[in-house]
Amino acid sequence: MNIRNTTALVTGANRGLGKSIVAALLDAGAARVYAGARDPATLAATVALAPDRVLPLALDVTNPDHVAAAAAAATDVSLLINNAGALGFGNVLDAAFERDFAVNLYGTLAMARAFTPVLTSNGGGAMVNLLSVVALASMPGLAGYNASKAALWSVTQSLRGSLAVSGIAVHGVFPGPVDTDMAAALDIAKTSPADVAHAILAGIEAGDEDIFPDAMAQQVYAAWKTDHKAVERQFAAM
Ligand SMILES: NC(=O)c1ccc[n+]([C@@H]2O[C@H](COP(=O)([O-])OP(=O)(O)OC[C@H]3O[C@@H](n4cnc5c(N)ncnc54)[C@H](OP(=O)(O)O)[C@@H]3O)[C@@H](O)[C@H]2O)c1
């Protein structure tokens, strides 16, 4: 799809990658961007990017009333970017899986269900789900997060198959480490959120179903296609 003149909605748009995606959408000529956040008071800097084109929305993706209200208000959306995410550290024996699944899987699923009629009524457009390279292979210290993103990858494939008839393109995005609050505790090389945001939009415009928006993600994907067990062993040792 062509982003110029489209209307988009980005969840988790108050900080991190979500805020950079809003900025990239504005750079690409989006006509209007709905910026969702649990607390709209945290959206001031995002709205300030272009006050005439960015509309703040109170949107906790785990709150069914918020999701329904967003779909009722943002009826002109043709590009939905499900960016909101949560990461709880911990291994499979002691991690709390509930929040990662509530936000990453069930929250994204709720948005997809609520906005499918909106996208359909606007001629199709696109739905974009933020996954991660850990959807491909697990890092044991992120057990709940890995599982939620792997489940969301499966849901993304199901959505792609089910929504094709409505003309909705469904994209999965698999970033490596991005330099945001989420990855602050990780002592590894990270890509800037601005670069990742621009690569995501380039992938959407190119029609790429699976978007690997940084060099580390591209390397992991190439290695995984060659020998997925080698990537599993590499991640297990991290
Ligand atoms: N950073 C990385 O290395 C990395 C790598 C691969 C994939 N990703 C994915 O990229 C996406 C953005 O991550 P990030 O790095 O920007 O993380 P971040 O800096 O931690 O930001 C997370 C965003 O999600 C929002 N959020 C959390 N729970 C929410 C809920 N229930 N409803 C609505 N919004 C909620 C947060 O809002 P509050 O401010 O209200 O908490 C915040 O805006 C996530 O899906 C993440 O899994 C990140």
PDB file of N, CA and C in Angstrom, residues 75-161:
ATOM      1  N   THR A  75     -12.978   5.562  12.441  1.00  0.00           N
ATOM      2  CA  THR A  75     -13.641   4.809  11.365  1.00  0.00           C
ATOM      3  C   THR A  75     -12.983   5.017  10.000  1.00  0.00           C
ATOM      4  N   ASP A  76     -12.014   5.923   9.920  1.00  0.00           N
ATOM      5  CA  ASP A  76     -11.356   6.192   8.639  1.00  0.00           C
ATOM      6  C   ASP A  76      -9.996   5.503   8.519  1.00  0.00           C
ATOM      7  N   VAL A  77      -9.682   4.594   9.451  1.00  0.00           N
ATOM      8  CA  VAL A  77      -8.358   3.952   9.443  1.00  0.00           C
ATOM      9  C   VAL A  77      -8.245   2.927   8.309  1.00  0.00           C
ATOM     10  N   SER A  78      -7.138   3.008   7.565  1.00  0.00           N
ATOM     11  CA  SER A  78      -6.853   1.962   6.573  1.00  0.00           C
ATOM     12  C   SER A  78      -5.504   1.294   6.821  1.00  0.00           C
ATOM     13  N   LEU A  79      -4.790   1.742   7.844  1.00  0.00           N
ATOM     14  CA  LEU A  79      -3.513   1.109   8.216  1.00  0.00           C
ATOM     15  C   LEU A  79      -3.466   0.993   9.734  1.00  0.00           C
ATOM     16  N   LEU A  80      -3.570  -0.241  10.232  1.00  0.00           N
ATOM     17  CA  LEU A  80      -3.542  -0.497  11.678  1.00  0.00           C
ATOM     18  C   LEU A  80      -2.182  -1.065  12.055  1.00  0.00           C
ATOM     19  N   ILE A  81      -1.475  -0.392  12.948  1.00  0.00           N
ATOM     20  CA  ILE A  81      -0.158  -0.881  13.373  1.00  0.00           C
ATOM     21  C   ILE A  81      -0.243  -1.273  14.847  1.00  0.00           C
ATOM     22  N   ASN A  82      -0.266  -2.592  15.079  1.00  0.00           N
ATOM     23  CA  ASN A  82      -0.359  -3.149  16.428  1.00  0.00           C
ATOM     24  C   ASN A  82       1.046  -3.232  17.015  1.00  0.00           C
ATOM     25  N   ASN A  83       1.447  -2.123  17.646  1.00  0.00           N
ATOM     26  CA  ASN A  83       2.813  -1.988  18.164  1.00  0.00           C
ATOM     27  C   ASN A  83       2.899  -2.233  19.669  1.00  0.00           C
ATOM     28  N   ALA A  84       1.842  -1.964  20.428  1.00  0.00           N
ATOM     29  CA  ALA A  84       1.900  -2.062  21.891  1.00  0.00           C
ATOM     30  C   ALA A  84       2.436  -3.421  22.307  1.00  0.00           C
ATOM     31  N   GLY A  85       3.361  -3.417  23.257  1.00  0.00           N
ATOM     32  CA  GLY A  85       3.924  -4.689  23.693  1.00  0.00           C
ATOM     33  C   GLY A  85       4.436  -4.622  25.116  1.00  0.00           C
ATOM     34  N   ALA A  86       4.570  -5.801  25.724  1.00  0.00           N
ATOM     35  CA  ALA A  86       5.080  -5.908  27.089  1.00  0.00           C
ATOM     36  C   ALA A  86       6.078  -7.054  27.143  1.00  0.00           C
ATOM     37  N   LEU A  87       7.084  -6.880  27.970  1.00  0.00           N
ATOM     38  CA  LEU A  87       8.116  -7.924  28.129  1.00  0.00           C
ATOM     39  C   LEU A  87       8.406  -8.111  29.617  1.00  0.00           C
ATOM     40  N   GLY A  88       8.180  -9.334  30.085  1.00  0.00           N
ATOM     41  CA  GLY A  88       8.556  -9.667  31.453  1.00  0.00           C
ATOM     42  C   GLY A  88       9.741 -10.627  31.432  1.00  0.00           C
ATOM     43  N   PHE A  89      10.804 -10.282  32.141  1.00  0.00           N
ATOM     44  CA  PHE A  89      11.974 -11.165  32.166  1.00  0.00           C
ATOM     45  C   PHE A  89      11.693 -12.358  33.089  1.00  0.00           C
ATOM     46  N   GLY A  90      12.266 -13.501  32.756  1.00  0.00           N
ATOM     47  CA  GLY A  90      12.128 -14.679  33.599  1.00  0.00           C
ATOM     48  C   GLY A  90      12.144 -15.938  32.755  1.00  0.00           C
ATOM     49  N   ASN A  91      12.595 -17.041  33.357  1.00  0.00           N
ATOM     50  CA  ASN A  91      12.633 -18.283  32.591  1.00  0.00           C
ATOM     51  C   ASN A  91      11.308 -19.038  32.713  1.00  0.00           C
ATOM     52  N   VAL A  92      11.224 -20.129  32.000  1.00  0.00           N
ATOM     53  CA  VAL A  92       9.930 -20.787  31.857  1.00  0.00           C
ATOM     54  C   VAL A  92       9.422 -21.354  33.187  1.00  0.00           C
ATOM     55  N   LEU A  93      10.322 -21.580  34.147  1.00  0.00           N
ATOM     56  CA  LEU A  93       9.896 -22.146  35.433  1.00  0.00           C
ATOM     57  C   LEU A  93       9.380 -21.088  36.395  1.00  0.00           C
ATOM     58  N   ASP A  94       9.777 -19.825  36.199  1.00  0.00           N
ATOM     59  CA  ASP A  94       9.335 -18.822  37.176  1.00  0.00           C
ATOM     60  C   ASP A  94       8.736 -17.555  36.568  1.00  0.00           C
ATOM     61  N   ALA A  95       8.725 -17.415  35.238  1.00  0.00           N
ATOM     62  CA  ALA A  95       8.210 -16.179  34.629  1.00  0.00           C
ATOM     63  C   ALA A  95       6.692 -16.097  34.776  1.00  0.00           C
ATOM     64  N   ALA A  96       6.193 -14.858  34.893  1.00  0.00           N
ATOM     65  CA  ALA A  96       4.754 -14.629  34.822  1.00  0.00           C
ATOM     66  C   ALA A  96       4.416 -14.410  33.352  1.00  0.00           C
ATOM     67  N   PHE A  97       3.667 -15.323  32.781  1.00  0.00           N
ATOM     68  CA  PHE A  97       3.332 -15.243  31.354  1.00  0.00           C
ATOM     69  C   PHE A  97       2.131 -14.327  31.083  1.00  0.00           C
ATOM     70  N   GLU A  98       1.334 -14.066  32.143  1.00  0.00           N
ATOM     71  CA  GLU A  98       0.014 -13.494  31.919  1.00  0.00           C
ATOM     72  C   GLU A  98       0.049 -12.124  31.246  1.00  0.00           C
ATOM     73  N   ARG A  99       0.918 -11.216  31.730  1.00  0.00           N
ATOM     74  CA  ARG A  99       0.885  -9.860  31.156  1.00  0.00           C
ATOM     75  C   ARG A  99       1.380  -9.882  29.708  1.00  0.00           C
ATOM     76  N   ASP A 100       2.444 -10.635  29.427  1.00  0.00           N
ATOM     77  CA  ASP A 100       2.946 -10.691  28.053  1.00  0.00           C
ATOM     78  C   ASP A 100       1.864 -11.211  27.099  1.00  0.00           C
ATOM     79  N   PHE A 101       1.141 -12.231  27.546  1.00  0.00           N
ATOM     80  CA  PHE A 101       0.073 -12.757  26.692  1.00  0.00           C
ATOM     81  C   PHE A 101      -1.099 -11.779  26.606  1.00  0.00           C
ATOM     82  N   ALA A 102      -1.429 -11.115  27.723  1.00  0.00           N
ATOM     83  CA  ALA A 102      -2.571 -10.192  27.718  1.00  0.00           C
ATOM     84  C   ALA A 102      -2.347  -9.058  26.726  1.00  0.00           C
ATOM     85  N   VAL A 103      -1.136  -8.509  26.710  1.00  0.00           N
ATOM     86  CA  VAL A 103      -0.865  -7.365  25.826  1.00  0.00           C
ATOM     87  C   VAL A 103      -0.524  -7.852  24.421  1.00  0.00           C
ATOM     88  N   ASN A 104       0.490  -8.725  24.330  1.00  0.00           N
ATOM     89  CA  ASN A 104       1.057  -9.057  23.011  1.00  0.00           C
ATOM     90  C   ASN A 104       0.125  -9.929  22.169  1.00  0.00           C
ATOM     91  N   LEU A 105      -0.514 -10.896  22.809  1.00  0.00           N
ATOM     92  CA  LEU A 105      -1.376 -11.807  22.040  1.00  0.00           C
ATOM     93  C   LEU A 105      -2.833 -11.361  22.073  1.00  0.00           C
ATOM     94  N   TYR A 106      -3.440 -11.354  23.287  1.00  0.00           N
ATOM     95  CA  TYR A 106      -4.874 -11.083  23.339  1.00  0.00           C
ATOM     96  C   TYR A 106      -5.194  -9.629  23.004  1.00  0.00           C
ATOM     97  N   GLY A 107      -4.320  -8.695  23.386  1.00  0.00           N
ATOM     98  CA  GLY A 107      -4.556  -7.290  23.053  1.00  0.00           C
ATOM     99  C   GLY A 107      -4.511  -7.071  21.552  1.00  0.00           C
ATOM    100  N   THR A 108      -3.508  -7.662  20.900  1.00  0.00           N
ATOM    101  CA  THR A 108      -3.401  -7.527  19.440  1.00  0.00           C
ATOM    102  C   THR A 108      -4.573  -8.208  18.747  1.00  0.00           C
ATOM    103  N   LEU A 109      -4.959  -9.374  19.247  1.00  0.00           N
ATOM    104  CA  LEU A 109      -6.108 -10.084  18.665  1.00  0.00           C
ATOM    105  C   LEU A 109      -7.390  -9.259  18.791  1.00  0.00           C
ATOM    106  N   ALA A 110      -7.564  -8.617  19.955  1.00  0.00           N
ATOM    107  CA  ALA A 110      -8.757  -7.780  20.157  1.00  0.00           C
ATOM    108  C   ALA A 110      -8.765  -6.618  19.170  1.00  0.00           C
ATOM    109  N   MET A 111      -7.603  -6.010  18.951  1.00  0.00           N
ATOM    110  CA  MET A 111      -7.517  -4.904  17.976  1.00  0.00           C
ATOM    111  C   MET A 111      -7.810  -5.406  16.566  1.00  0.00           C
ATOM    112  N   ALA A 112      -7.261  -6.563  16.232  1.00  0.00           N
ATOM    113  CA  ALA A 112      -7.484  -7.111  14.891  1.00  0.00           C
ATOM    114  C   ALA A 112      -8.970  -7.369  14.655  1.00  0.00           C
ATOM    115  N   ARG A 113      -9.626  -7.957  15.648  1.00  0.00           N
ATOM    116  CA  ARG A 113     -11.056  -8.246  15.490  1.00  0.00           C
ATOM    117  C   ARG A 113     -11.877  -6.954  15.387  1.00  0.00           C
ATOM    118  N   ALA A 114     -11.568  -5.980  16.248  1.00  0.00           N
ATOM    119  CA  ALA A 114     -12.358  -4.738  16.266  1.00  0.00           C
ATOM    120  C   ALA A 114     -12.165  -3.931  14.987  1.00  0.00           C
ATOM    121  N   PHE A 115     -10.953  -3.962  14.415  1.00  0.00           N
ATOM    122  CA  PHE A 115     -10.657  -3.093  13.269  1.00  0.00           C
ATOM    123  C   PHE A 115     -10.820  -3.776  11.912  1.00  0.00           C
ATOM    124  N   THR A 116     -11.064  -5.079  11.890  1.00  0.00           N
ATOM    125  CA  THR A 116     -11.293  -5.715  10.584  1.00  0.00           C
ATOM    126  C   THR A 116     -12.478  -5.083   9.849  1.00  0.00           C
ATOM    127  N   PRO A 117     -13.614  -4.833  10.516  1.00  0.00           N
ATOM    128  CA  PRO A 117     -14.719  -4.168   9.782  1.00  0.00           C
ATOM    129  C   PRO A 117     -14.352  -2.760   9.326  1.00  0.00           C
ATOM    130  N   VAL A 118     -13.555  -2.058  10.123  1.00  0.00           N
ATOM    131  CA  VAL A 118     -13.153  -0.690   9.749  1.00  0.00           C
ATOM    132  C   VAL A 118     -12.283  -0.732   8.493  1.00  0.00           C
ATOM    133  N   LEU A 119     -11.265  -1.600   8.520  1.00  0.00           N
ATOM    134  CA  LEU A 119     -10.372  -1.709   7.357  1.00  0.00           C
ATOM    135  C   LEU A 119     -11.154  -2.157   6.123  1.00  0.00           C
ATOM    136  N   THR A 120     -12.043  -3.113   6.329  1.00  0.00           N
ATOM    137  CA  THR A 120     -12.833  -3.620   5.195  1.00  0.00           C
ATOM    138  C   THR A 120     -13.676  -2.509   4.591  1.00  0.00           C
ATOM    139  N   SER A 121     -14.299  -1.710   5.463  1.00  0.00           N
ATOM    140  CA  SER A 121     -15.178  -0.655   4.937  1.00  0.00           C
ATOM    141  C   SER A 121     -14.380   0.438   4.242  1.00  0.00           C
ATOM    142  N   ASN A 122     -13.083   0.497   4.534  1.00  0.00           N
ATOM    143  CA  ASN A 122     -12.234   1.490   3.860  1.00  0.00           C
ATOM    144  C   ASN A 122     -11.452   0.880   2.694  1.00  0.00           C
ATOM    145  N   GLY A 123     -11.885  -0.290   2.253  1.00  0.00           N
ATOM    146  CA  GLY A 123     -11.328  -0.853   1.032  1.00  0.00           C
ATOM    147  C   GLY A 123     -10.201  -1.851   1.232  1.00  0.00           C
ATOM    148  N   GLY A 124      -9.921  -2.196   2.481  1.00  0.00           N
ATOM    149  CA  GLY A 124      -8.872  -3.199   2.734  1.00  0.00           C
ATOM    150  C   GLY A 124      -7.734  -2.623   3.534  1.00  0.00           C
ATOM    151  N   GLY A 125      -6.739  -2.088   2.856  1.00  0.00           N
ATOM    152  CA  GLY A 125      -5.614  -1.509   3.591  1.00  0.00           C
ATOM    153  C   GLY A 125      -4.733  -2.575   4.196  1.00  0.00           C
ATOM    154  N   ALA A 126      -4.160  -2.273   5.365  1.00  0.00           N
ATOM    155  CA  ALA A 126      -3.171  -3.191   5.939  1.00  0.00           C
ATOM    156  C   ALA A 126      -3.247  -3.232   7.457  1.00  0.00           C
ATOM    157  N   MET A 127      -2.881  -4.401   7.977  1.00  0.00           N
ATOM    158  CA  MET A 127      -2.750  -4.623   9.418  1.00  0.00           C
ATOM    159  C   MET A 127      -1.318  -5.099   9.651  1.00  0.00           C
ATOM    160  N   VAL A 128      -0.662  -4.521  10.642  1.00  0.00           N
ATOM    161  CA  VAL A 128       0.754  -4.796  10.884  1.00  0.00           C
ATOM    162  C   VAL A 128       0.917  -5.213  12.343  1.00  0.00           C
ATOM    163  N   ASN A 129       1.467  -6.397  12.575  1.00  0.00           N
ATOM    164  CA  ASN A 129       1.662  -6.885  13.942  1.00  0.00           C
ATOM    165  C   ASN A 129       3.148  -6.931  14.271  1.00  0.00           C
ATOM    166  N   LEU A 130       3.509  -6.301  15.410  1.00  0.00           N
ATOM    167  CA  LEU A 130       4.905  -6.319  15.862  1.00  0.00           C
ATOM    168  C   LEU A 130       5.187  -7.632  16.575  1.00  0.00           C
ATOM    169  N   LEU A 131       6.024  -8.430  15.934  1.00  0.00           N
ATOM    170  CA  LEU A 131       6.473  -9.699  16.517  1.00  0.00           C
ATOM    171  C   LEU A 131       7.878  -9.469  17.056  1.00  0.00           C
ATOM    172  N   SER A 132       8.811 -10.379  16.788  1.00  0.00           N
ATOM    173  CA  SER A 132      10.193 -10.264  17.261  1.00  0.00           C
ATOM    174  C   SER A 132      10.957 -11.452  16.682  1.00  0.00           C
ATOM    175  N   VAL A 133      12.278 -11.347  16.602  1.00  0.00           N
ATOM    176  CA  VAL A 133      13.048 -12.529  16.196  1.00  0.00           C
ATOM    177  C   VAL A 133      12.872 -13.677  17.187  1.00  0.00           C
ATOM    178  N   VAL A 134      12.484 -13.369  18.435  1.00  0.00           N
ATOM    179  CA  VAL A 134      12.286 -14.470  19.395  1.00  0.00           C
ATOM    180  C   VAL A 134      10.973 -15.221  19.150  1.00  0.00           C
ATOM    181  N   ALA A 135      10.204 -14.789  18.139  1.00  0.00           N
ATOM    182  CA  ALA A 135       9.102 -15.641  17.675  1.00  0.00           C
ATOM    183  C   ALA A 135       9.640 -16.839  16.904  1.00  0.00           C
ATOM    184  N   LEU A 136      10.841 -16.689  16.328  1.00  0.00           N
ATOM    185  CA  LEU A 136      11.448 -17.767  15.530  1.00  0.00           C
ATOM    186  C   LEU A 136      12.148 -18.800  16.404  1.00  0.00           C
ATOM    187  N   ALA A 137      12.791 -18.324  17.468  1.00  0.00           N
ATOM    188  CA  ALA A 137      13.534 -19.208  18.384  1.00  0.00           C
ATOM    189  C   ALA A 137      13.567 -18.520  19.747  1.00  0.00           C
ATOM    190  N   SER A 138      13.535 -19.305  20.809  1.00  0.00           N
ATOM    191  CA  SER A 138      13.356 -18.751  22.158  1.00  0.00           C
ATOM    192  C   SER A 138      14.661 -18.386  22.841  1.00  0.00           C
ATOM    193  N   MET A 139      14.638 -17.219  23.524  1.00  0.00           N
ATOM    194  CA  MET A 139      15.706 -16.889  24.468  1.00  0.00           C
ATOM    195  C   MET A 139      15.168 -17.235  25.851  1.00  0.00           C
ATOM    196  N   PRO A 140      15.772 -18.197  26.551  1.00  0.00           N
ATOM    197  CA  PRO A 140      15.156 -18.741  27.759  1.00  0.00           C
ATOM    198  C   PRO A 140      14.834 -17.712  28.847  1.00  0.00           C
ATOM    199  N   GLY A 141      15.554 -16.614  28.906  1.00  0.00           N
ATOM    200  CA  GLY A 141      15.282 -15.603  29.942  1.00  0.00           C
ATOM    201  C   GLY A 141      14.094 -14.713  29.642  1.00  0.00           C
ATOM    202  N   LEU A 142      13.488 -14.918  28.452  1.00  0.00           N
ATOM    203  CA  LEU A 142      12.301 -14.138  28.052  1.00  0.00           C
ATOM    204  C   LEU A 142      11.143 -15.094  27.780  1.00  0.00           C
ATOM    205  N   ALA A 143      10.945 -16.062  28.664  1.00  0.00           N
ATOM    206  CA  ALA A 143      10.084 -17.204  28.317  1.00  0.00           C
ATOM    207  C   ALA A 143       8.653 -16.799  27.962  1.00  0.00           C
ATOM    208  N   GLY A 144       8.063 -15.923  28.760  1.00  0.00           N
ATOM    209  CA  GLY A 144       6.686 -15.509  28.479  1.00  0.00           C
ATOM    210  C   GLY A 144       6.591 -14.692  27.206  1.00  0.00           C
ATOM    211  N   TYR A 145       7.565 -13.827  27.022  1.00  0.00           N
ATOM    212  CA  TYR A 145       7.593 -12.956  25.837  1.00  0.00           C
ATOM    213  C   TYR A 145       7.752 -13.789  24.564  1.00  0.00           C
ATOM    214  N   ASN A 146       8.743 -14.711  24.552  1.00  0.00           N
ATOM    215  CA  ASN A 146       8.931 -15.591  23.394  1.00  0.00           C
ATOM    216  C   ASN A 146       7.620 -16.254  22.998  1.00  0.00           C
ATOM    217  N   ALA A 147       6.974 -16.841  24.012  1.00  0.00           N
ATOM    218  CA  ALA A 147       5.763 -17.633  23.739  1.00  0.00           C
ATOM    219  C   ALA A 147       4.644 -16.749  23.211  1.00  0.00           C
ATOM    220  N   SER A 148       4.527 -15.539  23.769  1.00  0.00           N
ATOM    221  CA  SER A 148       3.453 -14.645  23.307  1.00  0.00           C
ATOM    222  C   SER A 148       3.702 -14.209  21.869  1.00  0.00           C
ATOM    223  N   LYS A 149       4.958 -13.961  21.511  1.00  0.00           N
ATOM    224  CA  LYS A 149       5.253 -13.514  20.143  1.00  0.00           C
ATOM    225  C   LYS A 149       5.159 -14.687  19.153  1.00  0.00           C
ATOM    226  N   ALA A 150       5.536 -15.886  19.589  1.00  0.00           N
ATOM    227  CA  ALA A 150       5.375 -17.051  18.710  1.00  0.00           C
ATOM    228  C   ALA A 150       3.888 -17.308  18.443  1.00  0.00           C
ATOM    229  N   ALA A 151       3.075 -17.163  19.506  1.00  0.00           N
ATOM    230  CA  ALA A 151       1.622 -17.344  19.325  1.00  0.00           C
ATOM    231  C   ALA A 151       1.073 -16.248  18.408  1.00  0.00           C
ATOM    232  N   LEU A 152       1.580 -15.035  18.569  1.00  0.00           N
ATOM    233  CA  LEU A 152       1.099 -13.944  17.715  1.00  0.00           C
ATOM    234  C   LEU A 152       1.528 -14.140  16.264  1.00  0.00           C
ATOM    235  N   TRP A 153       2.673 -14.773  16.066  1.00  0.00           N
ATOM    236  CA  TRP A 153       3.084 -15.078  14.679  1.00  0.00           C
ATOM    237  C   TRP A 153       2.062 -16.035  14.047  1.00  0.00           C
ATOM    238  N   SER A 154       1.644 -17.042  14.812  1.00  0.00           N
ATOM    239  CA  SER A 154       0.642 -17.977  14.308  1.00  0.00           C
ATOM    240  C   SER A 154      -0.668 -17.244  14.007  1.00  0.00           C
ATOM    241  N   VAL A 155      -1.088 -16.383  14.928  1.00  0.00           N
ATOM    242  CA  VAL A 155      -2.326 -15.615  14.712  1.00  0.00           C
ATOM    243  C   VAL A 155      -2.186 -14.710  13.485  1.00  0.00           C
ATOM    244  N   THR A 156      -1.004 -14.145  13.301  1.00  0.00           N
ATOM    245  CA  THR A 156      -0.769 -13.265  12.147  1.00  0.00           C
ATOM    246  C   THR A 156      -0.955 -14.047  10.848  1.00  0.00           C
ATOM    247  N   GLN A 157      -0.463 -15.272  10.807  1.00  0.00           N
ATOM    248  CA  GLN A 157      -0.644 -16.098   9.600  1.00  0.00           C
ATOM    249  C   GLN A 157      -2.116 -16.434   9.384  1.00  0.00           C
ATOM    250  N   SER A 158      -2.826 -16.725  10.497  1.00  0.00           N
ATOM    251  CA  SER A 158      -4.268 -17.014  10.369  1.00  0.00           C
ATOM    252  C   SER A 158      -5.017 -15.792   9.868  1.00  0.00           C
ATOM    253  N   LEU A 159      -4.666 -14.629  10.404  1.00  0.00           N
ATOM    254  CA  LEU A 159      -5.317 -13.395   9.954  1.00  0.00           C
ATOM    255  C   LEU A 159      -5.070 -13.182   8.460  1.00  0.00           C
ATOM    256  N   ARG A 160      -3.826 -13.430   8.037  1.00  0.00           N
ATOM    257  CA  ARG A 160      -3.491 -13.211   6.613  1.00  0.00           C
ATOM    258  C   ARG A 160      -4.387 -14.067   5.723  1.00  0.00           C
ATOM    259  N   GLY A 161      -4.544 -15.317   6.116  1.00  0.00           N
ATOM    260  CA  GLY A 161      -5.381 -16.202   5.317  1.00  0.00           C
ATOM    261  C   GLY A 161      -6.845 -15.793   5.337  1.00  0.00           C
TER     262      GLY A 161
END
